[in-house]
Coordinates of C-alpha atoms and ligand atoms in Angstrom, one line a residue:
Chain A
M4 CA 85.3 -42.2 11.7
D5 CA 83.8 -38.8 11.0
V6 CA 82.9 -39.8 7.4
H7 CA 81.9 -37.0 5.0
V8 CA 80.3 -37.8 1.6
T9 CA 79.1 -35.2 -0.9
F10 CA 77.1 -35.9 -4.1
G11 CA 77.5 -32.8 -6.2
N12 CA 76.8 -30.0 -3.8
K13 CA 74.6 -32.1 -1.6
R14 CA 76.2 -33.1 1.7
V15 CA 74.8 -36.5 2.4
L16 CA 77.1 -37.6 5.3
R17 CA 78.3 -34.8 7.5
G18 CA 80.6 -36.4 10.0
A19 CA 78.9 -39.7 10.6
S20 CA 80.8 -41.8 13.2
L21 CA 79.9 -45.4 14.0
A22 CA 81.8 -48.0 16.0
V23 CA 80.5 -51.6 15.9
V24 CA 81.5 -54.3 18.3
R25 CA 83.1 -57.3 16.6
G26 CA 80.8 -60.4 16.4
S27 CA 77.6 -58.5 17.1
L28 CA 74.4 -57.7 15.3
H29 CA 74.2 -53.9 15.1
V30 CA 71.0 -52.3 13.9
L31 CA 71.1 -49.0 12.1
L32 CA 67.8 -47.0 12.1
G33 CA 66.9 -43.8 10.5
P34 CA 64.4 -42.1 8.3
N35 CA 64.5 -42.4 4.5
G36 CA 67.2 -40.4 2.8
C37 CA 69.3 -39.8 5.9
G38 CA 72.3 -41.5 4.4
K39 CA 72.2 -45.1 5.8
S40 CA 72.9 -46.8 2.4
T41 CA 75.6 -44.2 1.7
L42 CA 77.3 -45.1 5.0
L43 CA 77.1 -48.8 4.1
R44 CA 78.7 -48.1 0.7
V45 CA 81.6 -46.3 2.4
L46 CA 82.1 -49.2 4.8
G47 CA 81.9 -51.6 1.9
R48 CA 84.6 -49.6 0.0
Q49 CA 82.2 -49.0 -2.8
L50 CA 82.5 -45.3 -2.2
A51 CA 85.4 -43.2 -1.2
P52 CA 84.5 -40.5 1.4
A53 CA 85.4 -36.9 0.7
A54 CA 86.8 -36.7 4.2
G55 CA 87.2 -39.2 7.1
S56 CA 88.0 -42.9 6.9
A57 CA 86.5 -46.3 7.5
R58 CA 88.2 -49.2 9.1
T59 CA 86.6 -52.7 9.1
D60 CA 87.5 -56.4 9.2
G61 CA 87.5 -58.1 5.9
P62 CA 86.3 -59.7 3.7
I63 CA 83.0 -57.8 3.5
S64 CA 79.8 -59.1 1.9
F65 CA 76.8 -57.0 0.9
V66 CA 73.1 -57.9 0.7
F67 CA 70.7 -55.5 -0.8
Q68 CA 67.0 -54.9 -0.6
N69 CA 65.9 -56.7 -3.8
P70 CA 67.0 -60.4 -3.8
D71 CA 65.8 -60.7 -7.4
H72 CA 68.8 -58.8 -8.6
Q73 CA 71.3 -60.6 -6.4
I74 CA 70.3 -64.2 -7.1
V75 CA 72.0 -64.8 -10.4
M76 CA 71.9 -68.6 -10.9
P77 CA 68.8 -70.6 -11.7
T78 CA 69.2 -73.1 -8.8
V79 CA 69.5 -72.3 -5.1
A80 CA 72.7 -74.2 -4.3
A81 CA 74.4 -73.1 -7.5
D82 CA 73.6 -69.5 -6.7
V83 CA 75.0 -69.8 -3.1
A84 CA 78.2 -71.1 -4.8
F85 CA 78.3 -68.3 -7.3
G86 CA 80.5 -66.0 -5.1
L87 CA 83.1 -68.8 -4.8
G88 CA 83.4 -69.0 -8.6
R89 CA 86.3 -66.6 -8.7
Y90 CA 88.5 -68.9 -6.7
T91 CA 89.7 -72.3 -7.9
L92 CA 88.5 -74.4 -5.0
P93 CA 88.1 -78.2 -4.9
A94 CA 84.5 -79.3 -5.4
T95 CA 84.3 -80.9 -2.0
A96 CA 85.3 -77.6 -0.3
V97 CA 82.7 -75.6 -2.3
R98 CA 80.0 -78.2 -1.4
A99 CA 80.8 -78.1 2.3
Q100 CA 80.8 -74.3 2.3
V101 CA 77.5 -74.1 0.4
A102 CA 75.8 -76.7 2.6
A103 CA 76.9 -74.9 5.8
A104 CA 75.6 -71.5 4.5
L105 CA 72.3 -73.1 3.5
A106 CA 71.9 -74.8 6.8
T107 CA 72.6 -71.5 8.7
V108 CA 69.8 -69.7 6.9
G109 CA 67.5 -72.7 7.1
L110 CA 67.3 -73.5 3.3
A111 CA 68.9 -76.9 3.2
A112 CA 65.7 -78.5 2.2
V113 CA 65.3 -76.4 -1.0
A114 CA 68.9 -76.5 -2.1
Q115 CA 67.9 -78.0 -5.5
R116 CA 64.9 -75.8 -6.2
P117 CA 64.8 -73.3 -9.0
T118 CA 65.4 -69.9 -7.4
H119 CA 62.3 -68.3 -9.0
T120 CA 60.0 -70.7 -7.2
L121 CA 61.1 -69.5 -3.7
S122 CA 59.0 -67.2 -1.6
G123 CA 60.2 -63.6 -0.9
G124 CA 61.6 -64.4 2.5
Q125 CA 63.3 -67.6 1.1
R126 CA 64.8 -65.5 -1.7
Q127 CA 66.2 -63.0 0.8
R128 CA 67.7 -65.9 2.9
C129 CA 69.2 -67.4 -0.3
A130 CA 70.9 -64.0 -1.0
I131 CA 72.2 -64.0 2.6
A132 CA 73.5 -67.6 2.2
G133 CA 75.3 -66.4 -1.0
A134 CA 77.0 -63.7 1.0
L135 CA 77.8 -66.1 3.8
A136 CA 79.3 -68.7 1.6
Q137 CA 82.2 -66.3 0.9
A138 CA 83.1 -66.5 4.6
P139 CA 82.9 -62.8 5.3
K140 CA 83.9 -61.2 8.6
V141 CA 81.4 -58.4 8.0
L142 CA 77.9 -58.6 6.6
L143 CA 76.3 -55.3 5.4
L144 CA 72.6 -55.8 5.1
D145 CA 70.5 -53.0 3.6
E146 CA 66.7 -53.0 4.3
L147 CA 66.2 -56.7 3.6
T148 CA 62.7 -56.9 5.2
T149 CA 61.1 -53.8 3.6
F150 CA 58.9 -55.9 1.3
L151 CA 58.4 -58.9 3.6
D152 CA 55.4 -59.9 5.8
G153 CA 55.7 -60.9 9.4
G154 CA 56.6 -64.5 9.0
D155 CA 59.2 -64.0 6.3
Q156 CA 60.6 -61.0 8.3
R157 CA 61.2 -63.2 11.4
G158 CA 62.8 -65.9 9.2
V159 CA 65.3 -63.5 7.7
L160 CA 66.2 -62.0 11.0
E161 CA 66.7 -65.4 12.6
A162 CA 68.9 -66.3 9.6
V163 CA 71.0 -63.2 10.2
R164 CA 71.1 -63.9 14.0
A165 CA 72.5 -67.4 13.1
C166 CA 75.2 -65.9 11.0
V167 CA 76.5 -63.5 13.6
G168 CA 79.3 -64.3 16.1
G169 CA 80.6 -67.9 16.1
P170 CA 84.2 -68.8 15.9
D171 CA 84.9 -66.3 13.0
Q172 CA 83.4 -63.4 15.1
V173 CA 81.2 -62.4 12.1
T174 CA 79.8 -58.9 12.5
A175 CA 76.5 -57.8 10.9
L176 CA 75.3 -54.2 10.3
W177 CA 71.6 -54.3 9.7
V178 CA 69.9 -51.3 8.2
T179 CA 66.2 -51.0 8.7
H180 CA 63.4 -48.5 9.4
R181 CA 61.3 -51.1 11.3
L182 CA 61.6 -50.4 15.0
E183 CA 60.4 -53.8 16.1
E184 CA 63.6 -55.4 14.7
L185 CA 65.5 -53.9 17.6
A186 CA 64.5 -57.0 19.5
Y187 CA 67.0 -59.0 17.5
A188 CA 69.9 -56.5 18.0
D189 CA 72.9 -56.6 20.3
A190 CA 73.4 -52.9 19.8
A191 CA 71.8 -50.1 17.7
S192 CA 72.4 -46.7 16.3
F193 CA 70.0 -44.0 15.1
M194 CA 71.0 -41.8 12.2
D195 CA 69.5 -38.6 11.0
G196 CA 70.7 -35.7 8.8
G197 CA 73.9 -37.4 7.7
R198 CA 75.1 -38.0 11.3
V199 CA 74.8 -40.9 13.7
Q200 CA 72.8 -39.3 16.5
V201 CA 72.9 -41.9 19.1
T202 CA 74.5 -45.4 19.7
G203 CA 73.7 -47.7 22.5
S204 CA 71.8 -50.8 23.6
P205 CA 68.6 -51.5 21.7
A206 CA 66.6 -50.3 24.8
E207 CA 68.5 -47.0 24.9
V208 CA 68.0 -46.3 21.2
A209 CA 64.3 -47.2 21.4
E210 CA 64.0 -44.8 24.3
H211 CA 65.7 -42.0 22.4
M212 CA 63.4 -42.5 19.5
R213 CA 60.4 -42.5 21.7
R214 CA 61.5 -39.2 23.0
L215 CA 61.7 -37.9 19.4
G216 CA 58.1 -39.0 19.0
A217 CA 58.7 -41.8 16.6
R218 CA 55.5 -43.7 16.0
W219 CA 56.6 -46.8 14.3
Chain B
M30 CA 1.4 -79.3 -15.4
N31 CA 5.0 -79.8 -14.7
S32 CA 6.0 -79.0 -18.3
T33 CA 4.0 -75.7 -18.3
R34 CA 5.7 -74.7 -15.1
A35 CA 9.0 -75.5 -16.6
R36 CA 8.2 -73.5 -19.7
L37 CA 7.0 -70.6 -17.6
L38 CA 10.1 -70.7 -15.6
C39 CA 12.1 -70.8 -18.7
F40 CA 10.2 -67.8 -20.1
A41 CA 10.7 -65.9 -16.8
V42 CA 14.4 -66.6 -16.9
T43 CA 14.8 -65.5 -20.5
V44 CA 12.7 -62.4 -19.9
G45 CA 14.1 -61.5 -16.5
T46 CA 17.7 -61.8 -17.4
S47 CA 17.4 -60.9 -21.0
P48 CA 20.6 -58.8 -21.2
A49 CA 22.4 -62.1 -20.6
R50 CA 24.4 -61.6 -23.7
P51 CA 27.5 -59.7 -22.6
A52 CA 28.8 -56.9 -24.7
K53 CA 31.6 -58.2 -26.9
E54 CA 34.9 -57.2 -25.5
P55 CA 37.3 -55.7 -27.9
L56 CA 40.2 -57.9 -29.1
E57 CA 42.8 -55.8 -27.3
A58 CA 41.1 -56.3 -23.9
R59 CA 40.7 -60.0 -24.5
L60 CA 44.4 -60.4 -25.4
L61 CA 45.4 -58.5 -22.3
M62 CA 43.2 -60.7 -20.1
S63 CA 44.5 -63.9 -21.6
F64 CA 48.0 -62.7 -20.9
L65 CA 47.1 -61.8 -17.3
N66 CA 45.5 -65.2 -16.9
L67 CA 48.7 -67.0 -17.5
T68 CA 49.6 -68.2 -14.0
S69 CA 53.1 -69.2 -14.7
V70 CA 55.9 -68.6 -17.2
P71 CA 54.9 -70.3 -20.4
Y72 CA 58.1 -72.2 -20.8
S73 CA 59.5 -75.2 -19.0
S74 CA 61.9 -74.9 -16.1
Y75 CA 63.7 -77.5 -14.0
V76 CA 61.5 -79.6 -11.8
P77 CA 63.7 -81.4 -9.2
A78 CA 61.0 -83.6 -7.7
P79 CA 59.7 -86.2 -8.3
R80 CA 63.0 -87.6 -9.7
T81 CA 62.4 -89.5 -12.9
A82 CA 64.5 -91.8 -15.0
L83 CA 65.3 -88.8 -17.3
H84 CA 66.9 -87.0 -14.3
D85 CA 69.4 -89.8 -14.1
V86 CA 70.7 -89.3 -17.7
H87 CA 73.8 -87.1 -18.1
A88 CA 73.2 -83.7 -19.6
V89 CA 75.7 -84.2 -22.4
I90 CA 73.8 -87.3 -23.5
K91 CA 70.5 -85.5 -23.4
Q92 CA 71.9 -82.7 -25.6
V93 CA 73.3 -85.2 -28.1
W94 CA 69.9 -86.8 -28.2
L95 CA 68.3 -83.4 -28.9
L96 CA 70.7 -82.7 -31.7
L97 CA 70.4 -86.1 -33.3
L98 CA 66.7 -86.1 -33.0
L99 CA 66.5 -83.0 -35.2
L100 CA 69.0 -84.4 -37.7
L101 CA 67.0 -87.7 -37.9
L102 CA 63.8 -85.9 -38.3
A103 CA 65.1 -84.1 -41.3
R104 CA 66.1 -87.3 -42.9
A105 CA 63.1 -89.4 -41.9
S106 CA 60.2 -90.4 -44.1
L107 CA 56.7 -88.9 -43.4
G108 CA 55.6 -91.9 -41.4
A109 CA 58.8 -91.9 -39.4
R110 CA 58.4 -88.2 -38.6
F111 CA 54.9 -88.8 -37.3
A112 CA 56.1 -91.8 -35.3
L113 CA 58.9 -89.7 -33.8
A114 CA 56.5 -87.0 -32.7
A115 CA 54.2 -89.7 -31.2
A116 CA 57.2 -91.3 -29.4
T117 CA 58.2 -87.9 -28.0
A118 CA 54.7 -87.4 -26.6
A119 CA 54.6 -90.9 -25.2
L120 CA 58.0 -90.5 -23.6
S121 CA 56.8 -87.3 -21.9
A122 CA 53.7 -89.0 -20.6
V123 CA 55.8 -91.9 -19.3
A124 CA 58.6 -90.0 -17.8
L125 CA 56.9 -86.9 -16.3
P126 CA 54.1 -86.7 -13.7
P127 CA 50.7 -85.9 -15.2
G128 CA 50.6 -82.5 -13.7
L129 CA 53.5 -81.6 -15.9
W130 CA 53.1 -83.4 -19.2
R131 CA 49.4 -82.7 -19.6
P132 CA 49.6 -78.9 -19.9
Q133 CA 52.8 -79.1 -21.8
L134 CA 51.4 -81.5 -24.4
R135 CA 48.0 -79.7 -24.5
R136 CA 49.8 -76.4 -25.4
L137 CA 52.2 -77.8 -27.8
G138 CA 49.7 -80.2 -29.4
G139 CA 47.4 -77.3 -30.0
L140 CA 50.2 -75.3 -31.7
A141 CA 51.2 -78.3 -33.8
A142 CA 47.6 -78.9 -34.9
L143 CA 47.2 -75.3 -35.8
L144 CA 50.4 -75.4 -37.8
F145 CA 49.3 -78.6 -39.5
V146 CA 45.9 -77.2 -40.6
F147 CA 47.2 -73.9 -41.9
T148 CA 50.1 -75.5 -43.8
A149 CA 47.8 -78.2 -45.3
I150 CA 45.4 -75.6 -46.5
G151 CA 47.8 -72.8 -47.3
A152 CA 50.8 -74.5 -48.8
D153 CA 49.3 -75.5 -52.2
G154 CA 45.9 -73.8 -52.0
V155 CA 46.8 -70.7 -54.0
P156 CA 46.3 -71.3 -57.7
P157 CA 49.3 -70.4 -59.8
V158 CA 48.7 -67.0 -61.5
L159 CA 50.7 -68.2 -64.5
Q160 CA 48.9 -68.8 -67.8
P161 CA 49.0 -72.4 -69.0
R162 CA 51.7 -72.5 -71.7
S163 CA 50.4 -75.6 -73.5
V164 CA 47.3 -75.9 -75.7
P165 CA 44.5 -77.7 -73.9
P166 CA 44.5 -81.4 -75.0
G167 CA 40.9 -81.2 -76.3
I168 CA 41.9 -78.7 -79.1
E169 CA 44.7 -80.9 -80.4
G170 CA 42.2 -83.8 -80.6
L171 CA 44.1 -85.8 -78.0
P172 CA 42.3 -87.7 -75.2
G173 CA 42.7 -86.0 -71.8
V174 CA 45.2 -87.4 -69.3
S175 CA 43.6 -90.6 -67.8
P176 CA 43.4 -91.0 -64.1
A177 CA 46.5 -92.7 -62.7
A178 CA 46.3 -96.4 -62.0
G179 CA 46.2 -97.3 -58.4
G180 CA 44.0 -94.4 -57.5
Y181 CA 46.8 -91.8 -57.2
R182 CA 45.5 -88.3 -56.9
Y183 CA 47.7 -85.3 -56.4
V184 CA 44.8 -83.1 -55.1
I185 CA 43.4 -84.9 -52.1
L186 CA 40.6 -82.5 -51.2
H187 CA 39.2 -79.6 -53.1
L188 CA 36.3 -77.7 -51.4
W189 CA 35.4 -74.3 -52.7
L190 CA 38.5 -72.2 -51.7
I191 CA 40.2 -75.0 -49.8
T192 CA 42.7 -77.2 -51.6
V193 CA 44.7 -79.9 -49.9
T194 CA 47.3 -81.7 -52.0
R195 CA 49.9 -84.4 -51.4
R196 CA 52.6 -81.8 -51.3
S197 CA 50.7 -79.6 -48.7
I198 CA 50.0 -82.7 -46.5
A199 CA 53.7 -83.7 -46.6
L200 CA 54.7 -80.1 -45.7
A201 CA 52.1 -79.9 -43.0
V202 CA 53.3 -83.2 -41.4
S203 CA 56.9 -82.0 -41.6
A204 CA 56.2 -78.6 -40.1
A205 CA 54.0 -79.8 -37.3
S206 CA 56.1 -82.8 -36.3
L207 CA 59.4 -80.8 -36.5
T208 CA 57.9 -78.0 -34.3
F209 CA 56.4 -80.5 -31.9
V210 CA 59.5 -82.7 -31.5
A211 CA 61.9 -79.8 -31.3
L212 CA 60.0 -77.9 -28.6
Q213 CA 58.8 -80.9 -26.6
S214 CA 62.2 -82.6 -26.5
A215 CA 63.8 -79.4 -25.4
S216 CA 61.1 -79.1 -22.8
L217 CA 61.7 -82.6 -21.6
C218 CA 65.4 -81.8 -21.3
L219 CA 64.7 -78.5 -19.4
T220 CA 62.3 -80.0 -16.9
T221 CA 64.6 -82.9 -16.0
T222 CA 68.1 -81.2 -16.0
P223 CA 69.4 -78.5 -13.7
P224 CA 70.3 -75.4 -15.8
E225 CA 73.8 -75.4 -14.4
E226 CA 74.4 -78.9 -15.8
L227 CA 72.9 -78.0 -19.1
A228 CA 75.3 -75.1 -19.4
G229 CA 78.1 -77.3 -18.3
A230 CA 77.2 -79.8 -21.0
L231 CA 77.0 -77.1 -23.6
R232 CA 80.5 -76.0 -22.6
T233 CA 81.7 -79.6 -22.9
L234 CA 80.2 -80.0 -26.4
L235 CA 81.4 -76.6 -27.6
A236 CA 85.0 -77.2 -26.2
P237 CA 86.4 -78.0 -29.7
A238 CA 85.0 -74.6 -30.9
G239 CA 86.7 -73.0 -28.0
L240 CA 90.0 -74.2 -29.3
L241 CA 89.2 -72.2 -32.4
G242 CA 88.6 -69.1 -30.4
S243 CA 84.8 -69.2 -29.8
P244 CA 83.8 -67.6 -26.5
V245 CA 82.5 -70.8 -25.0
A246 CA 82.4 -69.5 -21.4
D247 CA 80.4 -66.5 -22.5
I248 CA 77.8 -68.7 -24.3
G249 CA 77.5 -71.0 -21.3
L250 CA 77.0 -68.0 -18.9
T251 CA 74.5 -66.4 -21.3
L252 CA 72.4 -69.6 -21.3
L253 CA 72.5 -69.7 -17.5
L254 CA 71.5 -66.0 -17.1
S255 CA 68.7 -66.3 -19.6
L256 CA 67.3 -69.4 -17.8
R257 CA 67.5 -67.5 -14.5
F258 CA 66.0 -64.2 -15.6
M259 CA 63.3 -65.4 -18.0
A260 CA 60.9 -65.4 -15.1
L261 CA 61.9 -61.9 -14.2
V262 CA 61.2 -60.6 -17.8
F263 CA 57.8 -62.3 -17.7
D264 CA 57.0 -60.8 -14.3
E265 CA 58.0 -57.3 -15.6
A266 CA 55.8 -57.7 -18.6
R267 CA 53.0 -58.9 -16.4
N268 CA 53.3 -55.9 -14.0
L269 CA 53.1 -53.5 -17.0
A270 CA 50.0 -55.4 -18.3
L271 CA 48.4 -55.2 -14.9
G272 CA 49.0 -51.5 -14.8
L273 CA 47.4 -51.2 -18.2
A274 CA 44.4 -53.3 -17.2
A275 CA 44.0 -51.3 -14.0
R276 CA 43.7 -48.0 -16.0
G277 CA 40.7 -49.4 -17.9
V278 CA 41.5 -48.2 -21.4
A279 CA 38.5 -47.7 -23.6
W280 CA 39.9 -49.8 -26.4
S281 CA 36.9 -49.5 -28.7
Q282 CA 37.3 -45.7 -28.8
L283 CA 41.0 -45.9 -29.4
G284 CA 40.9 -47.8 -32.7
P285 CA 43.8 -49.9 -34.0
G286 CA 46.2 -46.9 -34.4
G287 CA 45.8 -45.9 -30.7
S288 CA 46.1 -49.5 -29.6
L289 CA 49.3 -49.9 -31.5
Q290 CA 50.6 -46.7 -30.0
I291 CA 49.9 -48.0 -26.5
A292 CA 51.5 -51.3 -27.3
M293 CA 54.6 -49.5 -28.5
R294 CA 54.8 -47.3 -25.4
L295 CA 54.4 -50.4 -23.3
I296 CA 57.2 -52.2 -25.0
A297 CA 59.5 -49.2 -24.6
R298 CA 58.7 -49.1 -20.9
L299 CA 59.3 -52.8 -20.6
F300 CA 62.8 -52.4 -22.2
A301 CA 63.6 -49.4 -20.0
N302 CA 62.6 -51.3 -16.9
L303 CA 64.6 -54.3 -17.9
M304 CA 67.7 -52.2 -18.6
L305 CA 67.4 -50.7 -15.1
R306 CA 67.1 -54.2 -13.6
S307 CA 70.1 -55.5 -15.6
E308 CA 72.1 -52.6 -14.3
S309 CA 71.3 -53.6 -10.7
I310 CA 72.0 -57.2 -11.5
A311 CA 75.4 -56.2 -12.9
V312 CA 76.2 -54.2 -9.8
A313 CA 75.2 -57.2 -7.5
M314 CA 77.2 -59.6 -9.6
T315 CA 80.3 -57.5 -9.3
A316 CA 79.8 -57.1 -5.6
R317 CA 79.7 -60.9 -5.4
G318 CA 83.1 -61.1 -7.0
F319 CA 82.2 -61.7 -10.7
A320 CA 85.0 -60.5 -13.0
G321 CA 84.0 -61.8 -16.4
P322 CA 82.8 -65.2 -17.6
A323 CA 86.3 -66.5 -18.5
A324 CA 87.6 -66.0 -14.9
H325 CA 84.5 -67.5 -13.2
V326 CA 84.0 -71.1 -12.4
V327 CA 80.3 -72.2 -12.3
H328 CA 80.2 -74.9 -9.7
P329 CA 77.5 -77.5 -10.5
M330 CA 75.8 -78.2 -7.2
G331 CA 73.6 -81.2 -8.3
D332 CA 73.0 -83.5 -5.4
R333 CA 73.2 -86.7 -7.4
P334 CA 75.5 -87.7 -10.3
S335 CA 73.9 -89.3 -13.4
S336 CA 73.5 -93.1 -13.2
P337 CA 75.7 -95.2 -15.5
L338 CA 72.7 -97.5 -16.2
A339 CA 70.4 -94.7 -17.3
N340 CA 73.3 -93.3 -19.5
A341 CA 73.9 -96.6 -21.1
A342 CA 70.2 -97.1 -21.8
A343 CA 69.8 -93.6 -23.3
L344 CA 72.8 -94.2 -25.6
A345 CA 71.6 -97.6 -26.7
L346 CA 68.2 -96.2 -27.4
L347 CA 69.7 -93.4 -29.4
A348 CA 71.7 -95.9 -31.5
G349 CA 68.7 -98.0 -32.1
V350 CA 66.4 -95.2 -33.2
A351 CA 69.2 -93.8 -35.5
A352 CA 69.7 -97.2 -37.1
C353 CA 66.0 -97.6 -37.7
I354 CA 65.5 -94.3 -39.3
W355 CA 68.7 -94.7 -41.4
S356 CA 67.7 -98.1 -42.8
F357 CA 64.1 -97.1 -43.5
S358 CA 64.7 -93.9 -45.3
Ligands
LIG411 N1 74.7 -41.7 -6.3 C1 74.0 -40.7 -5.8 N2 74.0 -39.4 -6.4 C2 73.4 -38.4 -5.9 N3 72.7 -38.4 -4.8 C3 72.6 -39.6 -4.1 C4 73.3 -40.8 -4.6 N4 73.0 -41.8 -3.7 C5 72.3 -41.2 -2.7 N5 72.0 -40.0 -2.9 C6 71.2 -39.0 -2.0 O1 71.8 -39.2 -0.8 C7 70.8 -39.1 0.2 C8 70.9 -40.3 1.1 O2 70.7 -41.5 0.4 P1 70.7 -43.0 1.1 O3 72.1 -43.2 1.7 O4 70.3 -43.9 0.1 O5 69.6 -42.8 2.2 P2 68.9 -44.0 3.0 O6 69.5 -45.3 2.7 O7 69.1 -43.6 4.5 O8 67.4 -43.9 2.7 C9 69.5 -39.1 -0.5 O9 68.9 -37.8 -0.5 C10 69.8 -39.5 -1.9 O10 69.0 -38.8 -2.8
LIG412 MG1 68.7 -47.0 1.6

């Protein structure tokens, strides 16, 4: 709600407003440096805005661009279980949760593989499974496909699609600068200059960007 | 007829392609290339499939094996040391698929052989610089020391500058076998045990120290993180080396001082990059709910528990080997 963030004397968010439908996959587009990551950090409570407020469901899980930094355990299944390490849960509950998360992102077959032997897309999906195992209500996903090729990109998007909705009404906010990923969205927003310029259906946002002359 | 043609051809080839001898690359460039040619991390990591008998042994038993093997090696006679090294190699060959044990043993065998040769030559090869304190026997009118009965000779080989003695051979066998057994047994353990179970076993074995206030959880987590991020460190070093290779440094013009300077700058860059990465990793770990090793449970997610049969066999074998070495030394 009208979030303002200032770093030093640089105004990064100038009244950004964003409403996301619960249980949907919402794509947030925008040029580099327009404040998308900053907005995510405000939503994830990692950053307190100078003015304005954020209201979201909880718990929230983050997934960042580089899976190499988020995967912290040597084996896939153990890494997915890492986020559960702060709770004292019975082993069977942990196993069930990890197995479900791995199945959702399509990595059940490589559960026992060392994480450094996975492909880039598999690593990204492993990071998503790690976030998913914590049973979040909101997934904040920041430019996951920037370094991926077509096949891996589709795999990751389908994994996120599989996470969204369901009985828990999981909501995903997907930040990207690849226009073609709108095809997977329920709704979308376009951000520029520290403000959300337009929010609507993927087709509407695509149309808006075409008018702006985007050539992606 | 035929032979003249062949000779002509041969001549043509030698003349036509006479600059066939390539300019000798400087050492720095060759070192860089050999590092870049390493296709994978030069250490062993867990290989889940195919599942071998060693996968079925509990991690705690494997670690006890490792520890006792080194203790036994220290106590064993020369022959037994050699036998233990051979047994370790044989076990690797039997337990692991050829694609795994062949390169492992080739690398490590080379290292052990190198160590053997250098120790054998170097350990006793330098003549003592001390003056002899005793008068030579000839002056005192005594007969020289007669050769020992049974053909005992201290100096086994003496060729120009190379001297190999009994002591240097014993040292060489010890150094080579100790290195080989220590590294290869650890490698066997690493390839057949998930790192999370290794860390769990380490915590179990260190539990008594934990009662005395040792940070057992920290040690276990450190082991896990180093096993996880070793590949990342290697990749980072590789990327820097690639950048260096792409710049095409004229090594021969730089000289050793310049090369050293480049190497130092590269190492500084490596550490700076690794620091940045570890910061990102720390942020991600915190975002995933990590609040210190003591407060964090590492859930082992292995899909199969160890087999009681394999555990019993491993323990029995351990007892047998220990008894053998003990009684023969
Ligand atoms: N911690 C920070 N301190 C200072 N400036 C920052 C910080 N984080 C981001 N910025 C600046 O804020 C702007 C928006 O950054 P960001 O939200 O990462 O953009 P995006 O993710 O849309 O590319 C950029 O100009 C960036 O330089
Ligand atoms: Mg960003």
